[in-house]
PDB file of C-alpha atoms in Angstrom:
ATOM      1  CA  TRP A 263     106.975 100.784  94.226  1.00  0.00           C
ATOM      2  CA  SER A 264     109.694 100.988  91.680  1.00  0.00           C
ATOM      3  CA  SER A 265     110.650  97.342  91.278  1.00  0.00           C
ATOM      4  CA  ASP A 266     109.165  93.878  91.474  1.00  0.00           C
ATOM      5  CA  VAL A 267     108.599  92.456  94.928  1.00  0.00           C
ATOM      6  CA  CYS A 268     109.293  88.801  95.569  1.00  0.00           C
ATOM      7  CA  SER A 269     106.815  87.299  97.988  1.00  0.00           C
ATOM      8  CA  SER A 270     109.595  85.140  99.427  1.00  0.00           C
ATOM      9  CA  ASP A 271     111.400  88.354 100.417  1.00  0.00           C
ATOM     10  CA  LEU A 272     108.458  89.486 102.515  1.00  0.00           C
ATOM     11  CA  VAL A 273     107.555  86.470 104.643  1.00  0.00           C
ATOM     12  CA  ASP A 274     108.787  83.032 105.577  1.00  0.00           C
ATOM     13  CA  LEU A 275     106.562  80.935 103.330  1.00  0.00           C
ATOM     14  CA  GLY A 276     106.895  77.647 105.188  1.00  0.00           C
ATOM     15  CA  VAL A 277     106.649  74.136 103.784  1.00  0.00           C
ATOM     16  CA  ASP A 278     102.854  74.006 103.337  1.00  0.00           C
ATOM     17  CA  SER A 279     102.521  77.409 101.682  1.00  0.00           C
ATOM     18  CA  LYS A 280     100.609  77.700  98.397  1.00  0.00           C
ATOM     19  CA  VAL A 281     102.796  80.692  97.468  1.00  0.00           C
ATOM     20  CA  TYR A 282     105.892  79.524  95.639  1.00  0.00           C
ATOM     21  CA  GLY A 283     108.272  82.425  96.026  1.00  0.00           C
ATOM     22  CA  ARG A 284     107.627  83.874  92.577  1.00  0.00           C
ATOM     23  CA  CYS A 285     108.078  87.549  91.892  1.00  0.00           C
ATOM     24  CA  VAL A 286     104.960  89.628  91.443  1.00  0.00           C
ATOM     25  CA  SER A 287     104.558  93.191  90.302  1.00  0.00           C
ATOM     26  CA  PRO A 288     103.261  95.596  92.892  1.00  0.00           C
ATOM     27  CA  THR A 289      99.674  96.694  92.564  1.00  0.00           C
ATOM     28  CA  TYR A 290      98.170 100.081  93.226  1.00  0.00           C
ATOM     29  CA  THR A 291      94.718 101.226  94.180  1.00  0.00           C
ATOM     30  CA  VAL A 292      93.286 104.113  92.187  1.00  0.00           C
ATOM     31  CA  SER A 293      94.338 106.542  94.926  1.00  0.00           C
ATOM     32  CA  GLN A 294      97.860 105.141  95.187  1.00  0.00           C
ATOM     33  CA  LEU A 295      98.410 105.253  91.432  1.00  0.00           C
ATOM     34  CA  ALA A 296      97.034 108.767  91.118  1.00  0.00           C
ATOM     35  CA  ALA A 297      99.264 109.959  93.966  1.00  0.00           C
ATOM     36  CA  ALA A 298     102.310 108.253  92.404  1.00  0.00           C
ATOM     37  CA  VAL A 299     102.052 110.466  89.306  1.00  0.00           C
ATOM     38  CA  GLY A 300     100.638 113.640  90.884  1.00  0.00           C
ATOM     39  CA  SER A 301      97.089 113.213  89.657  1.00  0.00           C
ATOM     40  CA  SER A 302      93.703 112.649  91.257  1.00  0.00           C
ATOM     41  CA  PRO A 303      91.636 109.468  91.387  1.00  0.00           C
ATOM     42  CA  ASP A 304      88.854 111.222  89.458  1.00  0.00           C
ATOM     43  CA  THR A 305      91.293 112.110  86.667  1.00  0.00           C
ATOM     44  CA  LEU A 306      92.434 108.507  86.476  1.00  0.00           C
ATOM     45  CA  ARG A 307      88.829 107.290  86.285  1.00  0.00           C
ATOM     46  CA  TYR A 308      88.166 109.868  83.546  1.00  0.00           C
ATOM     47  CA  TYR A 309      91.152 108.628  81.526  1.00  0.00           C
ATOM     48  CA  GLU A 310      89.766 105.123  81.853  1.00  0.00           C
ATOM     49  CA  LYS A 311      86.327 106.223  80.592  1.00  0.00           C
ATOM     50  CA  ALA A 312      87.954 108.202  77.755  1.00  0.00           C
ATOM     51  CA  GLY A 313      89.855 105.109  76.647  1.00  0.00           C
ATOM     52  CA  LEU A 314      93.323 106.438  77.465  1.00  0.00           C
ATOM     53  CA  MET A 315      93.789 103.904  80.248  1.00  0.00           C
ATOM     54  CA  PRO A 316      92.699 100.287  79.827  1.00  0.00           C
ATOM     55  CA  ALA A 317      90.215  98.883  82.310  1.00  0.00           C
ATOM     56  CA  PRO A 318      92.216  97.536  85.249  1.00  0.00           C
ATOM     57  CA  ARG A 319      91.858  94.229  87.026  1.00  0.00           C
ATOM     58  CA  ARG A 320      89.385  94.254  89.873  1.00  0.00           C
ATOM     59  CA  THR A 321      89.574  92.703  93.297  1.00  0.00           C
ATOM     60  CA  PRO A 322      86.755  90.341  94.312  1.00  0.00           C
ATOM     61  CA  SER A 323      85.199  93.309  96.114  1.00  0.00           C
ATOM     62  CA  GLY A 324      85.339  95.445  92.945  1.00  0.00           C
ATOM     63  CA  TYR A 325      88.298  97.698  93.695  1.00  0.00           C
ATOM     64  CA  ARG A 326      90.535  98.662  90.791  1.00  0.00           C
ATOM     65  CA  GLN A 327      94.052  97.192  90.826  1.00  0.00           C
ATOM     66  CA  TYR A 328      96.732  98.771  88.661  1.00  0.00           C
ATOM     67  CA  ASP A 329     100.213  97.481  87.892  1.00  0.00           C
ATOM     68  CA  ASP A 330     103.461  99.217  86.944  1.00  0.00           C
ATOM     69  CA  GLY A 331     102.413  99.249  83.282  1.00  0.00           C
ATOM     70  CA  ALA A 332      99.442 101.419  84.220  1.00  0.00           C
ATOM     71  CA  ARG A 333     101.754 103.661  86.249  1.00  0.00           C
ATOM     72  CA  GLU A 334     104.072 104.127  83.258  1.00  0.00           C
ATOM     73  CA  ARG A 335     101.127 104.802  80.929  1.00  0.00           C
ATOM     74  CA  LEU A 336      99.623 107.370  83.294  1.00  0.00           C
ATOM     75  CA  ALA A 337     103.016 109.075  83.668  1.00  0.00           C
ATOM     76  CA  PHE A 338     103.244 109.257  79.853  1.00  0.00           C
ATOM     77  CA  ILE A 339      99.763 110.820  79.642  1.00  0.00           C
ATOM     78  CA  ARG A 340     100.546 113.365  82.354  1.00  0.00           C
ATOM     79  CA  GLY A 341     103.878 114.255  80.739  1.00  0.00           C
ATOM     80  CA  ALA A 342     102.232 114.826  77.361  1.00  0.00           C
ATOM     81  CA  GLN A 343      99.604 117.026  78.987  1.00  0.00           C
ATOM     82  CA  ARG A 344     102.277 119.094  80.739  1.00  0.00           C
ATOM     83  CA  LEU A 345     103.581 119.900  77.268  1.00  0.00           C
ATOM     84  CA  GLY A 346     100.112 121.166  76.364  1.00  0.00           C
ATOM     85  CA  LEU A 347      99.093 118.271  74.141  1.00  0.00           C
ATOM     86  CA  THR A 348      95.371 117.606  73.937  1.00  0.00           C
ATOM     87  CA  LEU A 349      93.794 114.318  74.960  1.00  0.00           C
ATOM     88  CA  ALA A 350      93.238 113.602  71.258  1.00  0.00           C
ATOM     89  CA  ASP A 351      96.974 114.097  70.678  1.00  0.00           C
ATOM     90  CA  VAL A 352      97.750 111.798  73.596  1.00  0.00           C
ATOM     91  CA  ARG A 353      95.334 109.196  72.242  1.00  0.00           C
ATOM     92  CA  ASP A 354      97.163 109.294  68.882  1.00  0.00           C
ATOM     93  CA  LEU A 355     100.530 108.830  70.576  1.00  0.00           C
ATOM     94  CA  LEU A 356      99.260 105.986  72.751  1.00  0.00           C
ATOM     95  CA  ALA A 357      97.794 104.215  69.731  1.00  0.00           C
ATOM     96  CA  VAL A 358     101.233 104.169  68.115  1.00  0.00           C
ATOM     97  CA  ARG A 359     102.973 103.305  71.389  1.00  0.00           C
ATOM     98  CA  ASP A 360     100.574 100.391  71.960  1.00  0.00           C
ATOM     99  CA  THR A 361     101.713  98.800  68.682  1.00  0.00           C
ATOM    100  CA  GLY A 362     105.246  98.653  70.055  1.00  0.00           C
ATOM    101  CA  GLU A 363     106.459 101.335  67.647  1.00  0.00           C
ATOM    102  CA  CYS A 364     108.174 104.510  68.748  1.00  0.00           C
ATOM    103  CA  PRO A 365     105.715 107.436  68.725  1.00  0.00           C
ATOM    104  CA  CYS A 366     108.457 109.930  67.804  1.00  0.00           C
ATOM    105  CA  GLU A 367     107.147 110.828  64.339  1.00  0.00           C
ATOM    106  CA  PRO A 368     103.597 111.699  65.435  1.00  0.00           C
ATOM    107  CA  ALA A 369     105.016 113.321  68.573  1.00  0.00           C
ATOM    108  CA  GLU A 370     107.135 115.591  66.382  1.00  0.00           C
ATOM    109  CA  GLN A 371     104.048 116.685  64.454  1.00  0.00           C
ATOM    110  CA  HIS A 372     102.020 117.351  67.609  1.00  0.00           C
ATOM    111  CA  LEU A 373     104.889 119.170  69.330  1.00  0.00           C
ATOM    112  CA  THR A 374     105.627 121.313  66.259  1.00  0.00           C
ATOM    113  CA  ARG A 375     101.988 122.414  66.185  1.00  0.00           C
ATOM    114  CA  ARG A 376     101.979 123.031  69.939  1.00  0.00           C
ATOM    115  CA  LEU A 377     105.199 125.065  69.734  1.00  0.00           C
ATOM    116  CA  ALA A 378     103.602 127.305  67.089  1.00  0.00           C
ATOM    117  CA  GLU A 379     100.631 127.810  69.438  1.00  0.00           C
ATOM    118  CA  VAL A 380     102.967 128.721  72.314  1.00  0.00           C
ATOM    119  CA  ASP A 381     104.867 131.163  70.079  1.00  0.00           C
ATOM    120  CA  ALA A 382     101.593 132.847  69.059  1.00  0.00           C
ATOM    121  CA  GLU A 383     100.521 133.116  72.700  1.00  0.00           C
ATOM    122  CA  LEU A 384     103.878 134.612  73.663  1.00  0.00           C
ATOM    123  CA  ALA A 385     103.518 137.228  70.902  1.00  0.00           C
ATOM    124  CA  ARG A 386     100.019 138.060  72.169  1.00  0.00           C
ATOM    125  CA  LEU A 387     101.324 138.388  75.722  1.00  0.00           C
ATOM    126  CA  GLU A 388     104.241 140.596  74.632  1.00  0.00           C
ATOM    127  CA  ALA A 389     101.786 142.943  72.864  1.00  0.00           C
ATOM    128  CA  LEU A 390      99.657 143.018  76.018  1.00  0.00           C
ATOM    129  CA  ARG A 391     102.742 143.807  78.118  1.00  0.00           C
ATOM    130  CA  ASP A 392     103.599 146.688  75.745  1.00  0.00           C
ATOM    131  CA  GLN A 393     100.053 148.076  76.103  1.00  0.00           C
ATOM    132  CA  MET A 394     100.240 147.851  79.873  1.00  0.00           C
ATOM    133  CA  ARG A 395     103.625 149.599  79.956  1.00  0.00           C
ATOM    134  CA  SER A 396     102.221 152.363  77.759  1.00  0.00           C
ATOM    135  CA  MET A 397      99.247 152.768  80.081  1.00  0.00           C
ATOM    136  CA  LEU A 398     101.503 152.910  83.129  1.00  0.00           C
ATOM    137  CA  ALA A 399     103.738 155.517  81.468  1.00  0.00           C
ATOM    138  CA  GLY A 400     100.681 157.699  80.765  1.00  0.00           C
ATOM    139  CA  ILE A 401      99.462 157.371  84.334  1.00  0.00           C
ATOM    140  CA  ALA A 402     102.904 158.061  85.829  1.00  0.00           C
ATOM    141  CA  SER A 403     103.342 161.200  83.704  1.00  0.00           C
ATOM    142  CA  GLY A 404     100.146 162.675  85.099  1.00  0.00           C
ATOM    143  CA  ALA A 405      98.787 163.118  81.589  1.00  0.00           C
ATOM    144  CA  CYS A 406      95.634 161.203  82.377  1.00  0.00           C
ATOM    145  CA  PRO A 407      92.504 163.224  81.464  1.00  0.00           C
ATOM    146  CA  ALA A 408      89.335 163.405  83.523  1.00  0.00           C
ATOM    147  CA  PRO A 409      87.318 160.171  83.547  1.00  0.00           C
ATOM    148  CA  ASP A 410      84.890 159.632  80.670  1.00  0.00           C
ATOM    149  CA  PRO A 411      81.563 158.086  81.786  1.00  0.00           C
ATOM    150  CA  GLU A 412      81.313 156.268  78.414  1.00  0.00           C
ATOM    151  CA  THR A 413      84.420 154.164  79.045  1.00  0.00           C
ATOM    152  CA  THR A 414      85.251 151.563  81.635  1.00  0.00           C
ATOM    153  CA  TRP A 415      88.936 152.402  81.911  1.00  0.00           C
ATOM    154  CA  CYS A 416      91.227 155.359  81.837  1.00  0.00           C
ATOM    155  CA  PRO A 417      90.756 156.948  78.402  1.00  0.00           C
ATOM    156  CA  CYS A 418      94.415 157.988  78.145  1.00  0.00           C
ATOM    157  CA  ARG A 419      94.919 156.312  74.809  1.00  0.00           C
ATOM    158  CA  ASN A 420      92.622 155.429  71.965  1.00  0.00           C
ATOM    159  CA  GLU A 421      93.537 151.715  71.863  1.00  0.00           C
ATOM    160  CA  VAL A 422      93.197 151.432  75.650  1.00  0.00           C
ATOM    161  CA  SER A 423      89.634 152.715  75.543  1.00  0.00           C
ATOM    162  CA  GLY A 424      88.797 150.385  72.686  1.00  0.00           C
ATOM    163  CA  MET A 425      90.407 147.473  74.506  1.00  0.00           C
ATOM    164  CA  ALA A 426      88.266 148.073  77.579  1.00  0.00           C
ATOM    165  CA  GLY A 427      85.037 148.130  75.631  1.00  0.00           C
ATOM    166  CA  GLY A 428      84.747 151.902  75.585  1.00  0.00           C
ATOM    167  CA  SER A 429      83.860 154.146  72.688  1.00  0.00           C
ATOM    168  CA  GLY A 430      87.365 154.080  71.236  1.00  0.00           C
ATOM    169  CA  ARG A 431      87.479 157.895  71.140  1.00  0.00           C
ATOM    170  CA  ALA A 432      90.783 159.573  71.833  1.00  0.00           C
ATOM    171  CA  HIS A 433      90.825 162.007  74.735  1.00  0.00           C
ATOM    172  CA  GLY A 434      93.221 164.691  75.738  1.00  0.00           C
TER     173      GLY A 434
END
């Protein structure tokens, strides 16, 4: 459902109809809305409980009914989470967005912080890759000493033994 649906476009209303051909926004069940944005119904219900999504209208039988506004809001939440923003960050952005203001300024702050976190994680992963390459080079050269019962990994290098929870002693 990407646009409004006019009831007069769907059926011949007839002269005695109580429906007057007005346009209505499509509605979604919790499952339909979740599927529309690649989420799960449980996640959507959680967002509602956490205050990120407003309580939806309910049918007379108690089923949730969401409109396109809820779909756009959920897509915004999911997009912010894909960038690694926390639910608290998303809540901050939604609070600004709900006032009608552009959330660009707080988004810049949150994204700058998140980018620094990603950069730190990349540096950690590069160091880990270097350690793994060093370990592989030692194994490939055949310079690996006999196993040490006090370590849990090949004691080829001092930092490798320490990394694996071993004694940290150098061997060989």
